[in-house]
PDB file of C-alpha atoms in Angstrom:
ATOM      1  CA  GLN A  10     -58.020  65.426 -55.312  1.00  0.00           C
ATOM      2  CA  LEU A  11     -54.360  66.748 -54.543  1.00  0.00           C
ATOM      3  CA  GLN A  12     -52.532  65.804 -57.953  1.00  0.00           C
ATOM      4  CA  LEU A  13     -48.940  66.555 -58.893  1.00  0.00           C
ATOM      5  CA  GLN A  14     -47.235  66.441 -61.869  1.00  0.00           C
ATOM      6  CA  GLU A  15     -43.462  66.125 -62.872  1.00  0.00           C
ATOM      7  CA  SER A  16     -41.860  68.358 -65.887  1.00  0.00           C
ATOM      8  CA  GLY A  17     -38.333  68.701 -67.028  1.00  0.00           C
ATOM      9  CA  PRO A  18     -35.536  66.676 -68.995  1.00  0.00           C
ATOM     10  CA  GLY A  19     -35.361  63.138 -70.195  1.00  0.00           C
ATOM     11  CA  LEU A  20     -32.123  63.639 -70.849  1.00  0.00           C
ATOM     12  CA  VAL A  21     -29.642  65.547 -69.182  1.00  0.00           C
ATOM     13  CA  LYS A  22     -25.634  65.010 -69.996  1.00  0.00           C
ATOM     14  CA  PRO A  23     -22.806  64.074 -67.407  1.00  0.00           C
ATOM     15  CA  SER A  24     -21.363  67.309 -65.718  1.00  0.00           C
ATOM     16  CA  GLU A  25     -24.594  69.172 -66.463  1.00  0.00           C
ATOM     17  CA  THR A  26     -27.483  70.462 -64.008  1.00  0.00           C
ATOM     18  CA  LEU A  27     -30.510  68.168 -63.083  1.00  0.00           C
ATOM     19  CA  SER A  28     -33.885  70.702 -63.328  1.00  0.00           C
ATOM     20  CA  LEU A  29     -37.141  69.390 -62.294  1.00  0.00           C
ATOM     21  CA  THR A  30     -40.181  70.860 -61.619  1.00  0.00           C
ATOM     22  CA  CYS A  31     -43.867  69.547 -59.847  1.00  0.00           C
ATOM     23  CA  THR A  32     -46.899  71.749 -59.957  1.00  0.00           C
ATOM     24  CA  VAL A  33     -49.251  70.894 -57.375  1.00  0.00           C
ATOM     25  CA  SER A  34     -52.861  71.713 -58.249  1.00  0.00           C
ATOM     26  CA  GLY A  35     -55.792  70.729 -55.919  1.00  0.00           C
ATOM     27  CA  GLY A  36     -53.782  72.227 -53.043  1.00  0.00           C
ATOM     28  CA  SER A  37     -51.388  74.606 -52.007  1.00  0.00           C
ATOM     29  CA  VAL A  38     -47.612  73.930 -51.753  1.00  0.00           C
ATOM     30  CA  SER A  39     -48.251  77.458 -49.120  1.00  0.00           C
ATOM     31  CA  SER A  40     -50.026  75.462 -46.693  1.00  0.00           C
ATOM     32  CA  SER A  41     -48.502  75.166 -43.726  1.00  0.00           C
ATOM     33  CA  ASN A  42     -49.570  71.292 -42.787  1.00  0.00           C
ATOM     34  CA  TYR A  43     -47.012  69.783 -45.024  1.00  0.00           C
ATOM     35  CA  TYR A  44     -43.830  69.172 -47.061  1.00  0.00           C
ATOM     36  CA  TRP A  45     -42.358  68.476 -50.337  1.00  0.00           C
ATOM     37  CA  ALA A  46     -40.331  66.289 -51.243  1.00  0.00           C
ATOM     38  CA  TRP A  47     -38.103  64.424 -54.237  1.00  0.00           C
ATOM     39  CA  ILE A  48     -37.104  60.881 -54.243  1.00  0.00           C
ATOM     40  CA  ARG A  49     -35.404  58.722 -57.057  1.00  0.00           C
ATOM     41  CA  GLN A  50     -35.748  55.145 -58.145  1.00  0.00           C
ATOM     42  CA  PRO A  51     -32.773  53.704 -59.795  1.00  0.00           C
ATOM     43  CA  PRO A  52     -34.100  51.590 -62.744  1.00  0.00           C
ATOM     44  CA  GLY A  53     -34.022  48.427 -60.936  1.00  0.00           C
ATOM     45  CA  LYS A  54     -34.149  49.204 -57.351  1.00  0.00           C
ATOM     46  CA  GLY A  55     -35.222  51.273 -54.182  1.00  0.00           C
ATOM     47  CA  LEU A  56     -36.521  54.105 -53.592  1.00  0.00           C
ATOM     48  CA  GLU A  57     -34.242  57.358 -52.026  1.00  0.00           C
ATOM     49  CA  TRP A  58     -35.359  60.332 -50.269  1.00  0.00           C
ATOM     50  CA  ILE A  59     -33.435  62.792 -52.165  1.00  0.00           C
ATOM     51  CA  GLY A  60     -34.582  66.283 -50.113  1.00  0.00           C
ATOM     52  CA  THR A  61     -38.198  67.976 -48.757  1.00  0.00           C
ATOM     53  CA  ILE A  62     -38.867  71.699 -48.495  1.00  0.00           C
ATOM     54  CA  TYR A  63     -41.157  73.389 -46.219  1.00  0.00           C
ATOM     55  CA  TYR A  64     -44.002  76.753 -47.275  1.00  0.00           C
ATOM     56  CA  SER A  65     -41.253  78.998 -45.494  1.00  0.00           C
ATOM     57  CA  GLY A  66     -38.446  77.435 -47.302  1.00  0.00           C
ATOM     58  CA  SER A  67     -36.536  75.283 -44.830  1.00  0.00           C
ATOM     59  CA  THR A  68     -34.611  72.674 -46.160  1.00  0.00           C
ATOM     60  CA  TYR A  69     -33.860  69.087 -45.633  1.00  0.00           C
ATOM     61  CA  TYR A  70     -31.118  66.768 -48.000  1.00  0.00           C
ATOM     62  CA  TYR A  71     -29.985  63.850 -47.084  1.00  0.00           C
ATOM     63  CA  PRO A  72     -26.564  63.796 -46.998  1.00  0.00           C
ATOM     64  CA  SER A  73     -24.547  62.281 -49.382  1.00  0.00           C
ATOM     65  CA  LEU A  74     -26.640  64.509 -52.068  1.00  0.00           C
ATOM     66  CA  LYS A  75     -26.478  67.455 -49.925  1.00  0.00           C
ATOM     67  CA  SER A  76     -22.879  69.551 -51.610  1.00  0.00           C
ATOM     68  CA  ARG A  77     -25.565  69.214 -55.305  1.00  0.00           C
ATOM     69  CA  VAL A  78     -28.931  69.758 -54.396  1.00  0.00           C
ATOM     70  CA  THR A  79     -31.185  72.267 -54.632  1.00  0.00           C
ATOM     71  CA  ILE A  80     -34.732  72.016 -54.417  1.00  0.00           C
ATOM     72  CA  SER A  81     -36.879  75.219 -54.442  1.00  0.00           C
ATOM     73  CA  LEU A  82     -40.146  76.946 -54.496  1.00  0.00           C
ATOM     74  CA  ASP A  83     -42.231  78.722 -56.210  1.00  0.00           C
ATOM     75  CA  THR A  84     -45.436  79.935 -54.674  1.00  0.00           C
ATOM     76  CA  SER A  85     -47.032  82.418 -57.108  1.00  0.00           C
ATOM     77  CA  LYS A  86     -46.806  79.025 -59.166  1.00  0.00           C
ATOM     78  CA  ASN A  87     -48.142  76.411 -56.488  1.00  0.00           C
ATOM     79  CA  ARG A  88     -45.267  74.668 -57.988  1.00  0.00           C
ATOM     80  CA  PHE A  89     -41.995  73.858 -56.736  1.00  0.00           C
ATOM     81  CA  SER A  90     -38.179  72.461 -58.384  1.00  0.00           C
ATOM     82  CA  LEU A  91     -34.730  70.391 -58.039  1.00  0.00           C
ATOM     83  CA  LYS A  92     -31.601  71.103 -59.555  1.00  0.00           C
ATOM     84  CA  LEU A  93     -29.405  68.702 -58.647  1.00  0.00           C
ATOM     85  CA  ASN A  94     -25.142  69.317 -60.547  1.00  0.00           C
ATOM     86  CA  PHE A  95     -22.564  67.674 -61.461  1.00  0.00           C
ATOM     87  CA  VAL A  96     -24.805  64.111 -62.556  1.00  0.00           C
ATOM     88  CA  THR A  97     -22.821  61.142 -63.925  1.00  0.00           C
ATOM     89  CA  ALA A  98     -24.742  58.158 -65.196  1.00  0.00           C
ATOM     90  CA  ALA A  99     -25.558  57.168 -61.017  1.00  0.00           C
ATOM     91  CA  ASP A 100     -28.568  60.223 -60.956  1.00  0.00           C
ATOM     92  CA  THR A 101     -30.235  57.628 -63.698  1.00  0.00           C
ATOM     93  CA  ALA A 102     -33.406  57.118 -62.540  1.00  0.00           C
ATOM     94  CA  VAL A 103     -37.043  58.634 -61.745  1.00  0.00           C
ATOM     95  CA  TYR A 104     -37.442  61.756 -59.772  1.00  0.00           C
ATOM     96  CA  TYR A 105     -41.241  61.628 -58.124  1.00  0.00           C
ATOM     97  CA  CYS A 106     -41.804  64.632 -56.445  1.00  0.00           C
ATOM     98  CA  ALA A 107     -44.664  63.443 -53.446  1.00  0.00           C
ATOM     99  CA  ARG A 108     -46.136  65.144 -49.769  1.00  0.00           C
ATOM    100  CA  HIS A 109     -45.947  64.411 -46.724  1.00  0.00           C
ATOM    101  CA  GLY A 110     -47.373  65.390 -43.730  1.00  0.00           C
ATOM    102  CA  ASP A 111     -45.337  67.816 -40.472  1.00  0.00           C
ATOM    103  CA  TYR A 112     -41.987  65.583 -39.496  1.00  0.00           C
ATOM    104  CA  TYR A 113     -42.290  67.600 -35.989  1.00  0.00           C
ATOM    105  CA  ASP A 114     -45.880  66.188 -35.421  1.00  0.00           C
ATOM    106  CA  ASN A 115     -44.771  62.827 -36.623  1.00  0.00           C
ATOM    107  CA  SER A 116     -46.161  62.303 -39.641  1.00  0.00           C
ATOM    108  CA  ALA A 117     -43.418  63.014 -42.698  1.00  0.00           C
ATOM    109  CA  TYR A 118     -45.043  60.031 -44.026  1.00  0.00           C
ATOM    110  CA  TYR A 119     -45.175  60.745 -48.283  1.00  0.00           C
ATOM    111  CA  ASP A 120     -49.467  60.354 -49.029  1.00  0.00           C
ATOM    112  CA  TYR A 121     -49.350  62.231 -52.520  1.00  0.00           C
ATOM    113  CA  TRP A 122     -46.908  60.858 -55.411  1.00  0.00           C
ATOM    114  CA  GLY A 123     -46.677  62.419 -58.720  1.00  0.00           C
ATOM    115  CA  GLN A 124     -46.363  59.877 -61.515  1.00  0.00           C
ATOM    116  CA  GLY A 125     -42.507  59.995 -62.135  1.00  0.00           C
ATOM    117  CA  THR A 126     -40.239  61.557 -64.820  1.00  0.00           C
ATOM    118  CA  LEU A 127     -37.039  59.044 -65.980  1.00  0.00           C
ATOM    119  CA  VAL A 128     -34.379  61.046 -65.908  1.00  0.00           C
ATOM    120  CA  THR A 129     -31.104  59.443 -68.388  1.00  0.00           C
ATOM    121  CA  VAL A 130     -27.898  60.515 -67.770  1.00  0.00           C
ATOM    122  CA  SER A 131     -25.534  60.429 -70.687  1.00  0.00           C
ATOM    123  CA  SER A 132     -23.590  62.072 -73.274  1.00  0.00           C
TER     124      SER A 132
ATOM    125  CA  GLU B   2     -28.736  57.607 -40.310  1.00  0.00           C
ATOM    126  CA  LYS B   3     -31.055  54.570 -39.843  1.00  0.00           C
ATOM    127  CA  VAL B   4     -30.974  51.994 -42.341  1.00  0.00           C
ATOM    128  CA  MET B   5     -34.164  50.312 -42.822  1.00  0.00           C
ATOM    129  CA  THR B   6     -33.357  45.894 -43.974  1.00  0.00           C
ATOM    130  CA  GLN B   7     -36.532  44.588 -45.469  1.00  0.00           C
ATOM    131  CA  SER B   8     -36.985  40.427 -45.198  1.00  0.00           C
ATOM    132  CA  PRO B   9     -37.060  37.992 -47.731  1.00  0.00           C
ATOM    133  CA  ALA B  10     -35.520  40.476 -50.614  1.00  0.00           C
ATOM    134  CA  THR B  11     -38.269  38.148 -52.718  1.00  0.00           C
ATOM    135  CA  LEU B  12     -41.711  36.533 -51.652  1.00  0.00           C
ATOM    136  CA  SER B  13     -43.135  33.569 -53.979  1.00  0.00           C
ATOM    137  CA  VAL B  14     -46.815  33.098 -52.783  1.00  0.00           C
ATOM    138  CA  SER B  15     -50.499  31.702 -53.921  1.00  0.00           C
ATOM    139  CA  PRO B  16     -53.566  33.442 -54.336  1.00  0.00           C
ATOM    140  CA  GLY B  17     -55.392  33.184 -50.969  1.00  0.00           C
ATOM    141  CA  GLU B  18     -51.554  32.275 -48.908  1.00  0.00           C
ATOM    142  CA  ARG B  19     -51.113  34.423 -45.801  1.00  0.00           C
ATOM    143  CA  ALA B  20     -47.776  36.606 -46.551  1.00  0.00           C
ATOM    144  CA  THR B  21     -45.349  38.040 -43.891  1.00  0.00           C
ATOM    145  CA  LEU B  22     -42.846  40.637 -44.329  1.00  0.00           C
ATOM    146  CA  SER B  23     -40.422  42.202 -42.077  1.00  0.00           C
ATOM    147  CA  CYS B  24     -38.396  45.105 -41.607  1.00  0.00           C
ATOM    148  CA  ARG B  25     -36.185  46.401 -39.722  1.00  0.00           C
ATOM    149  CA  ALA B  26     -34.711  49.344 -38.048  1.00  0.00           C
ATOM    150  CA  SER B  27     -30.965  50.200 -37.104  1.00  0.00           C
ATOM    151  CA  GLN B  28     -31.926  52.141 -34.327  1.00  0.00           C
ATOM    152  CA  SER B  29     -35.026  52.400 -32.788  1.00  0.00           C
ATOM    153  CA  VAL B  30     -37.810  54.588 -35.457  1.00  0.00           C
ATOM    154  CA  SER B  31     -40.859  53.866 -32.259  1.00  0.00           C
ATOM    155  CA  SER B  32     -43.891  53.668 -34.292  1.00  0.00           C
ATOM    156  CA  LEU B  33     -42.830  56.287 -37.161  1.00  0.00           C
ATOM    157  CA  LEU B  34     -42.718  53.759 -40.085  1.00  0.00           C
ATOM    158  CA  ALA B  35     -45.052  53.894 -43.740  1.00  0.00           C
ATOM    159  CA  TRP B  36     -45.644  51.051 -45.666  1.00  0.00           C
ATOM    160  CA  TYR B  37     -46.230  51.350 -49.281  1.00  0.00           C
ATOM    161  CA  GLN B  38     -46.795  49.222 -52.104  1.00  0.00           C
ATOM    162  CA  GLN B  39     -45.634  49.800 -55.724  1.00  0.00           C
ATOM    163  CA  LYS B  40     -46.747  48.442 -59.162  1.00  0.00           C
ATOM    164  CA  PRO B  41     -44.711  48.673 -62.359  1.00  0.00           C
ATOM    165  CA  GLY B  42     -44.835  51.637 -64.354  1.00  0.00           C
ATOM    166  CA  GLN B  43     -46.799  52.667 -60.968  1.00  0.00           C
ATOM    167  CA  ALA B  44     -46.087  55.751 -58.258  1.00  0.00           C
ATOM    168  CA  PRO B  45     -45.837  53.814 -54.635  1.00  0.00           C
ATOM    169  CA  ARG B  46     -49.258  53.495 -52.893  1.00  0.00           C
ATOM    170  CA  LEU B  47     -49.556  54.452 -48.788  1.00  0.00           C
ATOM    171  CA  LEU B  48     -50.760  51.472 -47.203  1.00  0.00           C
ATOM    172  CA  ILE B  49     -49.636  52.365 -43.541  1.00  0.00           C
ATOM    173  CA  TYR B  50     -48.933  54.802 -41.334  1.00  0.00           C
ATOM    174  CA  GLY B  51     -47.458  55.261 -37.301  1.00  0.00           C
ATOM    175  CA  ALA B  52     -46.916  50.988 -38.093  1.00  0.00           C
ATOM    176  CA  SER B  53     -50.547  49.451 -37.698  1.00  0.00           C
ATOM    177  CA  THR B  54     -52.640  53.021 -38.710  1.00  0.00           C
ATOM    178  CA  ARG B  55     -54.496  52.169 -42.847  1.00  0.00           C
ATOM    179  CA  ALA B  56     -53.939  54.636 -44.808  1.00  0.00           C
ATOM    180  CA  THR B  57     -57.483  55.874 -46.265  1.00  0.00           C
ATOM    181  CA  GLY B  58     -59.453  53.147 -48.638  1.00  0.00           C
ATOM    182  CA  VAL B  59     -56.634  49.889 -48.229  1.00  0.00           C
ATOM    183  CA  PRO B  60     -58.694  47.344 -47.704  1.00  0.00           C
ATOM    184  CA  ALA B  61     -58.296  45.182 -44.223  1.00  0.00           C
ATOM    185  CA  ARG B  62     -56.465  42.349 -45.662  1.00  0.00           C
ATOM    186  CA  PHE B  63     -53.196  44.850 -45.561  1.00  0.00           C
ATOM    187  CA  SER B  64     -52.384  45.365 -41.359  1.00  0.00           C
ATOM    188  CA  GLY B  65     -48.741  46.578 -40.274  1.00  0.00           C
ATOM    189  CA  SER B  66     -47.709  45.518 -36.734  1.00  0.00           C
ATOM    190  CA  GLY B  67     -44.332  46.465 -34.065  1.00  0.00           C
ATOM    191  CA  SER B  68     -42.606  49.352 -32.557  1.00  0.00           C
ATOM    192  CA  GLY B  69     -38.891  49.856 -32.403  1.00  0.00           C
ATOM    193  CA  THR B  70     -36.780  48.130 -33.777  1.00  0.00           C
ATOM    194  CA  GLU B  71     -38.789  45.927 -35.557  1.00  0.00           C
ATOM    195  CA  PHE B  72     -42.478  45.352 -38.233  1.00  0.00           C
ATOM    196  CA  THR B  73     -44.325  43.716 -39.671  1.00  0.00           C
ATOM    197  CA  LEU B  74     -46.563  44.316 -43.253  1.00  0.00           C
ATOM    198  CA  THR B  75     -49.387  41.101 -43.470  1.00  0.00           C
ATOM    199  CA  ILE B  76     -52.053  40.215 -45.416  1.00  0.00           C
ATOM    200  CA  SER B  77     -53.622  37.445 -44.967  1.00  0.00           C
ATOM    201  CA  SER B  78     -55.453  36.173 -48.631  1.00  0.00           C
ATOM    202  CA  LEU B  79     -53.427  37.643 -51.048  1.00  0.00           C
ATOM    203  CA  GLN B  80     -55.205  39.103 -54.137  1.00  0.00           C
ATOM    204  CA  SER B  81     -54.039  39.326 -57.869  1.00  0.00           C
ATOM    205  CA  GLU B  82     -53.524  42.926 -57.302  1.00  0.00           C
ATOM    206  CA  ASP B  83     -51.493  42.529 -53.965  1.00  0.00           C
ATOM    207  CA  PHE B  84     -48.831  41.217 -56.264  1.00  0.00           C
ATOM    208  CA  ALA B  85     -46.349  44.325 -55.789  1.00  0.00           C
ATOM    209  CA  VAL B  86     -43.388  45.385 -54.458  1.00  0.00           C
ATOM    210  CA  TYR B  87     -43.270  46.510 -50.891  1.00  0.00           C
ATOM    211  CA  TYR B  88     -41.289  48.983 -48.922  1.00  0.00           C
ATOM    212  CA  CYS B  89     -41.489  50.304 -45.816  1.00  0.00           C
ATOM    213  CA  GLN B  90     -40.052  53.878 -44.891  1.00  0.00           C
ATOM    214  CA  GLN B  91     -38.920  55.312 -41.356  1.00  0.00           C
ATOM    215  CA  TYR B  92     -40.053  59.104 -40.544  1.00  0.00           C
ATOM    216  CA  ASN B  93     -38.871  59.328 -36.870  1.00  0.00           C
ATOM    217  CA  ASN B  94     -35.205  61.245 -38.246  1.00  0.00           C
ATOM    218  CA  PHE B  95     -33.673  62.976 -41.131  1.00  0.00           C
ATOM    219  CA  PRO B  96     -32.738  61.457 -43.443  1.00  0.00           C
ATOM    220  CA  LEU B  97     -35.973  59.175 -44.477  1.00  0.00           C
ATOM    221  CA  THR B  98     -35.018  56.624 -45.449  1.00  0.00           C
ATOM    222  CA  PHE B  99     -36.538  53.589 -47.365  1.00  0.00           C
ATOM    223  CA  GLY B 100     -35.958  49.945 -47.099  1.00  0.00           C
ATOM    224  CA  GLY B 101     -35.132  47.967 -50.349  1.00  0.00           C
ATOM    225  CA  GLY B 102     -38.616  46.225 -50.800  1.00  0.00           C
ATOM    226  CA  THR B 103     -39.775  42.742 -50.873  1.00  0.00           C
ATOM    227  CA  LYS B 104     -40.903  42.028 -53.977  1.00  0.00           C
ATOM    228  CA  VAL B 105     -44.706  39.409 -53.583  1.00  0.00           C
ATOM    229  CA  GLU B 106     -44.575  37.302 -56.160  1.00  0.00           C
ATOM    230  CA  ILE B 107     -47.027  34.412 -57.597  1.00  0.00           C
TER     231      ILE B 107
END
């Protein structure tokens, strides 16, 4: 059974960098069949896709966040990471990592999710 | 960006009743639409993909329909465990986008 687990600081100061890691077990981030994504949900609000990475290293980012986001893959540790620069209070959210299928095969829906981790931006 | 709009924002129903949730896309997404259920404090759970295909383990009371720009999620007879927020998501194009959600409450 595939499992994803987010980890990282729960509190980040404004203007600093939010860094999270998603560790995958029961499956491989090196699989060519799947993509690995970050999604966030501000308190009491809806879901927002942040970006996605493929095993090849190709990345896709939400346009409004693209200038501040980097998603990377560590195949040796079977995990992927999110960095979001210059955070503000508006970046306070529960951050989820998730898996989705091949975008080019019309299967980019999220079938597995991590439990989520709350990141608060505050001084 | 394809904007997904869900209605209503809140749906008040009683157990055993039928619930119909709508999702509209600003442009056609073909049948590349998924539905998710989210309960408080939990991650979303995939219910439907391909607009109408139930995910593994999803009860038959959940059904999806539609294509193009108009989609519907129907819960035929609401059970107590179905009270939650439901999101649609298009995967026809990047950026992958979600609707704002419909809260199904008693």
